[in-house]
PDB file of C-alpha atoms in Angstrom:
ATOM      1  CA  MET A   1       9.181 -62.339  15.803  1.00  0.00           C
ATOM      2  CA  ALA A   2       7.277 -59.895  13.734  1.00  0.00           C
ATOM      3  CA  SER A   3       7.340 -55.847  14.910  1.00  0.00           C
ATOM      4  CA  LEU A   4       4.535 -53.232  13.755  1.00  0.00           C
ATOM      5  CA  ASP A   5       5.330 -51.427  11.364  1.00  0.00           C
ATOM      6  CA  LYS A   6       3.474 -48.259  13.154  1.00  0.00           C
ATOM      7  CA  VAL A   7       0.966 -48.412  16.523  1.00  0.00           C
ATOM      8  CA  LEU A   8      -2.391 -47.297  15.100  1.00  0.00           C
ATOM      9  CA  TYR A   9      -3.952 -47.919  18.564  1.00  0.00           C
ATOM     10  CA  THR A  10      -3.043 -48.646  22.161  1.00  0.00           C
ATOM     11  CA  ALA A  11      -5.763 -50.193  24.559  1.00  0.00           C
ATOM     12  CA  ARG A  12      -5.244 -50.024  28.078  1.00  0.00           C
ATOM     13  CA  ALA A  13      -6.755 -51.954  30.925  1.00  0.00           C
ATOM     14  CA  HIS A  14      -6.091 -52.014  34.721  1.00  0.00           C
ATOM     15  CA  THR A  15      -6.879 -55.245  36.400  1.00  0.00           C
ATOM     16  CA  THR A  16      -7.161 -56.128  40.094  1.00  0.00           C
ATOM     17  CA  GLY A  17      -7.682 -59.591  41.829  1.00  0.00           C
ATOM     18  CA  GLY A  18      -7.243 -61.929  38.769  1.00  0.00           C
ATOM     19  CA  ARG A  19      -9.846 -64.279  37.989  1.00  0.00           C
ATOM     20  CA  ASP A  20     -12.181 -62.808  40.741  1.00  0.00           C
ATOM     21  CA  GLY A  21     -11.380 -59.584  40.275  1.00  0.00           C
ATOM     22  CA  ALA A  22     -12.268 -56.206  37.700  1.00  0.00           C
ATOM     23  CA  SER A  23     -10.693 -54.664  34.971  1.00  0.00           C
ATOM     24  CA  ARG A  24     -11.522 -51.275  33.645  1.00  0.00           C
ATOM     25  CA  THR A  25      -9.924 -49.698  30.333  1.00  0.00           C
ATOM     26  CA  ASP A  26      -8.212 -46.219  30.734  1.00  0.00           C
ATOM     27  CA  ASP A  27     -11.489 -44.731  28.975  1.00  0.00           C
ATOM     28  CA  GLY A  28     -14.283 -46.088  31.384  1.00  0.00           C
ATOM     29  CA  ARG A  29     -16.109 -47.795  28.113  1.00  0.00           C
ATOM     30  CA  LEU A  30     -14.926 -51.300  29.404  1.00  0.00           C
ATOM     31  CA  ASP A  31     -15.639 -51.797  33.013  1.00  0.00           C
ATOM     32  CA  VAL A  32     -16.378 -55.353  34.044  1.00  0.00           C
ATOM     33  CA  THR A  33     -16.453 -57.609  37.288  1.00  0.00           C
ATOM     34  CA  LEU A  34     -14.285 -61.006  36.466  1.00  0.00           C
ATOM     35  CA  SER A  35     -15.248 -64.128  38.094  1.00  0.00           C
ATOM     36  CA  SER A  36     -13.579 -67.633  37.441  1.00  0.00           C
ATOM     37  CA  PRO A  37     -15.363 -70.103  34.785  1.00  0.00           C
ATOM     38  CA  GLY A  38     -17.791 -72.574  36.524  1.00  0.00           C
ATOM     39  CA  THR A  39     -17.877 -70.659  39.977  1.00  0.00           C
ATOM     40  CA  ALA A  40     -21.238 -68.917  40.863  1.00  0.00           C
ATOM     41  CA  GLY A  41     -19.448 -65.634  40.389  1.00  0.00           C
ATOM     42  CA  THR A  42     -21.461 -63.364  38.294  1.00  0.00           C
ATOM     43  CA  GLY A  43     -18.816 -62.125  36.285  1.00  0.00           C
ATOM     44  CA  THR A  44     -17.085 -62.766  32.785  1.00  0.00           C
ATOM     45  CA  ASN A  45     -14.171 -64.733  32.370  1.00  0.00           C
ATOM     46  CA  PRO A  46     -10.865 -63.969  30.463  1.00  0.00           C
ATOM     47  CA  GLU A  47     -11.939 -66.715  28.189  1.00  0.00           C
ATOM     48  CA  GLN A  48     -15.043 -65.414  27.557  1.00  0.00           C
ATOM     49  CA  LEU A  49     -13.361 -61.625  26.466  1.00  0.00           C
ATOM     50  CA  PHE A  50     -10.924 -63.163  24.325  1.00  0.00           C
ATOM     51  CA  ALA A  51     -14.066 -65.083  22.452  1.00  0.00           C
ATOM     52  CA  ALA A  52     -15.601 -61.842  21.680  1.00  0.00           C
ATOM     53  CA  GLY A  53     -12.356 -60.106  21.075  1.00  0.00           C
ATOM     54  CA  TYR A  54     -11.084 -62.461  18.451  1.00  0.00           C
ATOM     55  CA  SER A  55     -14.456 -62.550  16.739  1.00  0.00           C
ATOM     56  CA  ALA A  56     -15.197 -59.405  16.645  1.00  0.00           C
ATOM     57  CA  CYS A  57     -11.486 -58.922  15.257  1.00  0.00           C
ATOM     58  CA  PHE A  58     -11.913 -61.549  12.583  1.00  0.00           C
ATOM     59  CA  ILE A  59     -14.870 -59.679  11.258  1.00  0.00           C
ATOM     60  CA  GLY A  60     -12.782 -56.957  11.151  1.00  0.00           C
ATOM     61  CA  ALA A  61     -10.870 -59.015   8.835  1.00  0.00           C
ATOM     62  CA  LEU A  62     -13.294 -59.955   6.949  1.00  0.00           C
ATOM     63  CA  LYS A  63     -14.683 -56.808   6.282  1.00  0.00           C
ATOM     64  CA  ALA A  64     -11.150 -55.406   4.750  1.00  0.00           C
ATOM     65  CA  VAL A  65     -10.646 -58.074   2.658  1.00  0.00           C
ATOM     66  CA  ALA A  66     -13.741 -57.558   1.058  1.00  0.00           C
ATOM     67  CA  ALA A  67     -13.489 -54.425   0.809  1.00  0.00           C
ATOM     68  CA  ARG A  68      -9.761 -55.278  -0.969  1.00  0.00           C
ATOM     69  CA  GLN A  69     -11.241 -57.284  -3.405  1.00  0.00           C
ATOM     70  CA  LYS A  70     -14.427 -55.055  -3.570  1.00  0.00           C
ATOM     71  CA  ALA A  71     -16.807 -58.135  -2.607  1.00  0.00           C
ATOM     72  CA  SER A  72     -19.889 -57.569  -0.552  1.00  0.00           C
ATOM     73  CA  LEU A  73     -20.475 -59.385   2.649  1.00  0.00           C
ATOM     74  CA  PRO A  74     -23.859 -60.039   4.424  1.00  0.00           C
ATOM     75  CA  ALA A  75     -25.327 -57.821   6.552  1.00  0.00           C
ATOM     76  CA  ASP A  76     -26.101 -60.665   9.026  1.00  0.00           C
ATOM     77  CA  LEU A  77     -22.550 -61.763   8.689  1.00  0.00           C
ATOM     78  CA  ALA A  78     -21.843 -63.433  11.936  1.00  0.00           C
ATOM     79  CA  ILE A  79     -19.133 -65.416  14.278  1.00  0.00           C
ATOM     80  CA  ASP A  80     -19.869 -67.895  16.862  1.00  0.00           C
ATOM     81  CA  ALA A  81     -16.827 -68.233  18.636  1.00  0.00           C
ATOM     82  CA  GLU A  82     -15.635 -71.029  21.371  1.00  0.00           C
ATOM     83  CA  VAL A  83     -12.468 -70.815  23.764  1.00  0.00           C
ATOM     84  CA  ASP A  84     -11.344 -73.837  25.123  1.00  0.00           C
ATOM     85  CA  LEU A  85      -9.379 -73.768  28.806  1.00  0.00           C
ATOM     86  CA  GLY A  86      -7.986 -76.836  29.713  1.00  0.00           C
ATOM     87  CA  PRO A  87      -4.232 -78.508  30.987  1.00  0.00           C
ATOM     88  CA  VAL A  88      -1.287 -78.613  28.817  1.00  0.00           C
ATOM     89  CA  GLY A  89       1.157 -80.727  31.070  1.00  0.00           C
ATOM     90  CA  GLN A  90       1.693 -78.827  34.163  1.00  0.00           C
ATOM     91  CA  ALA A  91       0.211 -75.430  32.737  1.00  0.00           C
ATOM     92  CA  TYR A  92      -2.545 -74.256  30.537  1.00  0.00           C
ATOM     93  CA  GLY A  93      -3.665 -73.521  27.468  1.00  0.00           C
ATOM     94  CA  ILE A  94      -6.336 -72.721  25.127  1.00  0.00           C
ATOM     95  CA  ALA A  95      -8.012 -73.667  22.043  1.00  0.00           C
ATOM     96  CA  VAL A  96     -10.272 -71.781  19.703  1.00  0.00           C
ATOM     97  CA  ARG A  97     -13.036 -72.633  17.156  1.00  0.00           C
ATOM     98  CA  LEU A  98     -14.744 -69.821  15.199  1.00  0.00           C
ATOM     99  CA  THR A  99     -17.978 -70.639  13.174  1.00  0.00           C
ATOM    100  CA  VAL A 100     -18.568 -67.991  10.394  1.00  0.00           C
ATOM    101  CA  HIS A 101     -21.663 -67.345   9.015  1.00  0.00           C
ATOM    102  CA  LEU A 102     -22.031 -65.540   5.463  1.00  0.00           C
ATOM    103  CA  PRO A 103     -25.496 -66.478   4.369  1.00  0.00           C
ATOM    104  CA  GLY A 104     -26.022 -66.156   0.573  1.00  0.00           C
ATOM    105  CA  LEU A 105     -22.452 -66.285   0.055  1.00  0.00           C
ATOM    106  CA  ASP A 106     -21.455 -68.974  -2.699  1.00  0.00           C
ATOM    107  CA  ARG A 107     -19.449 -71.167  -0.392  1.00  0.00           C
ATOM    108  CA  ALA A 108     -15.974 -71.177  -2.396  1.00  0.00           C
ATOM    109  CA  ALA A 109     -16.105 -67.731  -2.525  1.00  0.00           C
ATOM    110  CA  ALA A 110     -17.145 -67.620   1.334  1.00  0.00           C
ATOM    111  CA  GLN A 111     -14.154 -69.959   1.750  1.00  0.00           C
ATOM    112  CA  ALA A 112     -11.655 -67.887   0.175  1.00  0.00           C
ATOM    113  CA  LEU A 113     -12.678 -64.799   2.022  1.00  0.00           C
ATOM    114  CA  VAL A 114     -12.345 -66.535   5.599  1.00  0.00           C
ATOM    115  CA  ASP A 115      -8.887 -67.911   4.339  1.00  0.00           C
ATOM    116  CA  THR A 116      -7.165 -64.407   3.533  1.00  0.00           C
ATOM    117  CA  ALA A 117      -9.180 -62.747   6.643  1.00  0.00           C
ATOM    118  CA  HIS A 118      -7.092 -65.590   8.728  1.00  0.00           C
ATOM    119  CA  GLN A 119      -3.956 -64.365   6.962  1.00  0.00           C
ATOM    120  CA  VAL A 120      -4.861 -60.565   7.953  1.00  0.00           C
ATOM    121  CA  CYS A 121      -6.893 -60.920  11.373  1.00  0.00           C
ATOM    122  CA  PRO A 122      -4.145 -59.790  14.334  1.00  0.00           C
ATOM    123  CA  TYR A 123      -5.360 -62.332  16.790  1.00  0.00           C
ATOM    124  CA  SER A 124      -5.431 -65.063  13.911  1.00  0.00           C
ATOM    125  CA  ASN A 125      -1.434 -63.833  13.367  1.00  0.00           C
ATOM    126  CA  ALA A 126      -0.826 -63.371  17.417  1.00  0.00           C
ATOM    127  CA  THR A 127      -2.355 -67.288  18.225  1.00  0.00           C
ATOM    128  CA  ARG A 128      -0.874 -69.098  15.010  1.00  0.00           C
ATOM    129  CA  GLY A 129       1.337 -71.850  15.591  1.00  0.00           C
ATOM    130  CA  ASN A 130       0.761 -71.319  19.670  1.00  0.00           C
ATOM    131  CA  ILE A 131      -2.420 -72.478  20.281  1.00  0.00           C
ATOM    132  CA  ASP A 132      -5.127 -74.560  17.976  1.00  0.00           C
ATOM    133  CA  VAL A 133      -7.527 -72.452  15.888  1.00  0.00           C
ATOM    134  CA  THR A 134      -9.962 -73.872  13.682  1.00  0.00           C
ATOM    135  CA  ILE A 135     -12.214 -71.394  11.451  1.00  0.00           C
ATOM    136  CA  ALA A 136     -14.931 -73.281   9.837  1.00  0.00           C
ATOM    137  CA  LEU A 137     -17.864 -71.798   7.688  1.00  0.00           C
ATOM    138  CA  ALA A 138     -21.366 -72.502   9.218  1.00  0.00           C
TER     139      ALA A 138
END
């Protein structure tokens, strides 16, 4: 396991009630009601939060890689993220699919950016070897 060289940021959240509860960050910027997937609840669920977090983080990694390579990214760069929840033996697990939209970029150049971003992204590094992650160009 790799240790951080330096802590750049620490996120803090207080959660009550589990999947049918609420979660709030210490700065109040995130304050959400939680509901289990497939229920009539009005809140979000951890898988949706993970999909949003991973896709936002991956866009950040793409921007960092493009800046290092002095490459331009399209203004309408987007990622569609899907997070599956299901049984793994007697436990539960998740799987992730990211579809990266880089309109106007040469396909080979776009794929190279995506491949490098996958090596840089903290979410990719955290999940590598632990869950199935598929990243595809749109």
